[in-house]
Amino acid sequence: MERAGAGTSLASAFRSRHPGVTVRLVEADLTAPTTGLRAGLVGVAVTRAPFEANGISGRVIRTEPVGAVLRVDDPLAEREQLHPSDLDERTWFQFPEGTDPLWRAYWNGVKLGEPLREGPVARTVQECVRTVLWNGTIGIAPLGHVPAPLNHEPPDGITVVPLADMLPSHLIVAWRTTANSPLVQSFVELATAQTR
């Protein structure tokens, strides 16, 4: 769940196009999928969908399949692929009450309106990783993106096994629909240029 930015090429392109603009970064925890857009704290966000998008526009930067985050010593870690039903009896981490319901359901491996899977509440990527390592809790992450702090290796003992029957995760650039700022539109254009 990349929240702080879409990568060095985007930052470089934006700085080149707007050399006099100072960018303020806001990193949100996993309870805020719009990373401050709704509250007006940011003008544009790089985040992951799905979430309730009323009043928010977005464009996909890339789409990635997801997998179950497991400890490497988990009996299911050796499987080539899992289905969410393979994990029905397992404990999953979940996001707290009040978190966007669509976002909360997706990352808990259920459809909106279905009961959430039981498990400990986590607010940050690191809390998710720790609950997997310490308690064998299950989570979901985009394939090829084992949750790890920026510029650090994934933690020892964690793996991601592809999950079938799950919608992929969309990394998106999002903005308030009513925002017509040229800087926001420039950022959106640069962020989505690689997907054309």
Coordinates of C-alpha atoms in Angstrom, one line a residue:
M1 CA 0.0 0.0 0.0
E2 CA 2.2 2.8 -1.2
R3 CA 1.0 5.9 0.5
A4 CA 3.9 8.4 0.4
G5 CA 4.4 8.6 -3.4
A6 CA 4.4 6.8 -6.7
G7 CA 8.2 6.7 -7.2
T8 CA 11.3 8.6 -7.9
S9 CA 10.5 9.1 -11.6
L10 CA 7.2 10.9 -10.8
A11 CA 9.0 13.1 -8.2
S12 CA 11.7 13.9 -10.8
A13 CA 9.2 14.7 -13.5
F14 CA 7.1 16.9 -11.3
R15 CA 10.2 18.8 -10.0
S16 CA 11.3 19.3 -13.6
R17 CA 7.9 20.6 -14.7
H18 CA 7.4 22.8 -11.6
P19 CA 10.9 23.7 -10.2
G20 CA 9.6 26.5 -7.9
V21 CA 6.9 24.5 -6.3
T22 CA 7.4 23.0 -2.8
V23 CA 5.6 19.7 -2.3
R24 CA 4.4 18.8 1.2
L25 CA 4.0 15.1 1.7
V26 CA 1.5 13.7 4.1
E27 CA 1.6 10.0 5.1
A28 CA -1.6 8.5 6.3
D29 CA -2.1 5.3 8.2
L30 CA -4.2 2.5 6.8
T31 CA -7.5 3.9 8.3
A32 CA -7.4 6.8 5.8
P33 CA -7.5 5.4 2.2
T34 CA -8.0 8.9 0.7
T35 CA -4.9 10.1 2.7
G36 CA -6.5 13.4 3.6
L37 CA -8.4 14.3 0.5
R38 CA -11.8 14.3 2.1
A39 CA -10.6 16.5 5.0
G40 CA -8.8 18.9 2.5
L41 CA -5.4 18.2 4.0
V42 CA -4.0 17.3 0.6
G43 CA -4.8 18.3 -3.0
V44 CA -3.8 15.0 -4.6
A45 CA -3.0 11.5 -3.3
V46 CA -1.3 8.4 -4.5
T47 CA -3.2 5.5 -2.8
R48 CA -4.9 2.2 -3.4
A49 CA -8.5 1.5 -4.3
P50 CA -11.2 0.5 -3.6
F51 CA -12.7 3.0 -1.2
E52 CA -15.9 5.1 -1.2
A53 CA -15.2 7.6 -4.0
N54 CA -18.1 10.0 -3.6
G55 CA -16.6 13.4 -4.5
I56 CA -13.2 12.0 -5.4
S57 CA -11.9 11.3 -8.9
G58 CA -9.1 8.9 -9.7
R59 CA -7.0 7.3 -12.4
V60 CA -5.3 4.0 -12.3
I61 CA -1.5 4.1 -12.3
R62 CA -1.1 0.3 -12.2
T63 CA -3.0 -2.8 -11.3
E64 CA -1.5 -5.6 -9.4
P65 CA -2.8 -9.0 -8.3
V66 CA -2.8 -9.6 -4.5
G67 CA -1.7 -12.4 -2.3
A68 CA -2.0 -13.6 1.3
V69 CA 0.7 -12.4 3.6
L70 CA 1.9 -15.3 5.6
R71 CA 4.9 -16.4 7.8
V72 CA 7.3 -18.5 5.8
D73 CA 6.8 -21.4 8.2
D74 CA 3.0 -21.4 7.7
P75 CA 1.9 -24.7 6.1
L76 CA 0.1 -22.7 3.4
A77 CA 3.3 -20.7 2.5
E78 CA 4.5 -23.5 0.1
R79 CA 1.3 -23.4 -2.0
E80 CA 1.5 -21.9 -5.5
Q81 CA -1.9 -20.2 -5.1
L82 CA -4.6 -19.9 -2.4
H83 CA -8.3 -19.0 -2.5
P84 CA -9.8 -16.8 0.2
S85 CA -11.8 -19.9 1.3
D86 CA -8.6 -21.7 2.1
L87 CA -8.1 -19.1 4.9
D88 CA -11.6 -19.1 6.3
E89 CA -10.6 -20.6 9.6
R90 CA -7.6 -18.3 10.0
T91 CA -7.3 -15.0 11.9
W92 CA -6.9 -11.9 9.7
F93 CA -5.8 -8.5 10.6
Q94 CA -8.5 -5.8 10.1
F95 CA -8.8 -2.1 10.2
P96 CA -10.7 -0.3 13.1
E97 CA -14.3 0.7 13.2
G98 CA -15.0 3.9 11.3
T99 CA -12.6 3.0 8.5
D100 CA -14.1 3.3 5.0
P101 CA -16.3 0.1 4.7
L102 CA -15.3 -0.7 1.1
W103 CA -11.6 -0.4 1.9
R104 CA -12.0 -2.3 5.2
A105 CA -13.8 -5.2 3.5
Y106 CA -11.4 -5.5 0.6
W107 CA -8.3 -5.7 2.7
N108 CA -10.0 -8.2 5.0
G109 CA -10.7 -10.5 2.0
V110 CA -14.5 -10.2 2.0
K111 CA -17.1 -8.4 -0.1
L112 CA -18.8 -5.3 1.2
G113 CA -21.7 -6.3 3.5
E114 CA -20.3 -9.6 4.4
P115 CA -19.1 -10.2 8.0
L116 CA -15.5 -9.2 8.5
R117 CA -13.0 -12.0 9.4
E118 CA -12.0 -12.0 13.0
G119 CA -8.6 -10.8 14.1
P120 CA -6.6 -8.0 15.6
V121 CA -6.9 -4.4 14.6
A122 CA -4.0 -2.8 12.8
R123 CA -3.5 0.8 11.7
T124 CA -0.2 0.8 10.0
V125 CA 1.7 -1.5 7.6
Q126 CA 4.2 -2.3 10.3
E127 CA 1.5 -3.3 12.7
C128 CA 0.1 -5.6 10.0
V129 CA 3.6 -7.2 9.5
R130 CA 4.1 -7.6 13.2
T131 CA 0.8 -9.3 13.8
V132 CA 1.7 -11.8 10.9
L133 CA 5.1 -12.5 12.4
W134 CA 4.1 -12.7 16.0
N135 CA 0.7 -14.3 15.8
G136 CA 0.5 -16.0 12.4
T137 CA -2.3 -13.6 11.4
I138 CA -3.2 -13.4 7.7
G139 CA -3.3 -10.3 5.6
I140 CA -3.4 -9.2 2.0
A141 CA -0.8 -7.3 0.0
P142 CA -0.1 -6.6 -3.7
L143 CA 2.1 -9.3 -5.1
G144 CA 5.7 -8.3 -5.3
H145 CA 5.1 -5.7 -2.6
V146 CA 5.8 -7.4 0.8
P147 CA 5.0 -4.7 3.3
A148 CA 8.3 -3.1 4.4
P149 CA 9.4 0.4 5.4
L150 CA 10.6 2.6 2.6
N151 CA 14.2 1.7 1.6
H152 CA 14.3 -1.4 3.7
E153 CA 14.2 -5.1 2.8
P154 CA 11.0 -7.1 3.5
P155 CA 11.2 -8.6 7.0
D156 CA 12.6 -12.0 7.3
G157 CA 10.0 -14.6 7.8
I158 CA 7.3 -13.1 5.6
T159 CA 6.0 -14.3 2.2
V160 CA 3.1 -13.5 -0.1
V161 CA 1.2 -16.3 -1.8
P162 CA -1.0 -15.4 -4.8
L163 CA -4.7 -15.3 -4.0
A164 CA -7.2 -16.4 -6.7
D165 CA -10.7 -15.1 -6.8
M166 CA -9.7 -11.7 -5.5
L167 CA -10.0 -8.5 -7.4
P168 CA -6.6 -6.9 -8.1
S169 CA -5.4 -3.9 -6.2
H170 CA -5.3 -0.6 -8.1
L171 CA -2.6 2.0 -7.3
I172 CA -4.3 5.2 -8.2
V173 CA -3.8 9.0 -8.2
A174 CA -6.8 10.6 -6.7
W175 CA -8.1 14.2 -6.2
R176 CA -11.2 16.0 -5.1
T177 CA -13.6 16.1 -8.1
T178 CA -14.1 19.8 -7.5
A179 CA -10.4 20.6 -7.5
N180 CA -9.4 22.3 -10.8
S181 CA -5.9 23.3 -9.7
P182 CA -3.4 23.3 -12.6
L183 CA -0.8 21.8 -10.3
V184 CA -3.2 18.9 -9.3
Q185 CA -4.0 18.2 -13.0
S186 CA -0.3 18.4 -13.9
F187 CA 0.5 15.8 -11.1
V188 CA -2.3 13.6 -12.4
E189 CA -1.1 13.8 -15.9
L190 CA 2.5 12.9 -14.9
A191 CA 1.4 10.1 -12.6
T192 CA -0.7 8.4 -15.3
A193 CA 1.6 9.1 -18.2
Q194 CA 3.4 5.7 -17.6
T195 CA 0.1 3.8 -18.0
R196 CA -0.6 5.1 -21.5

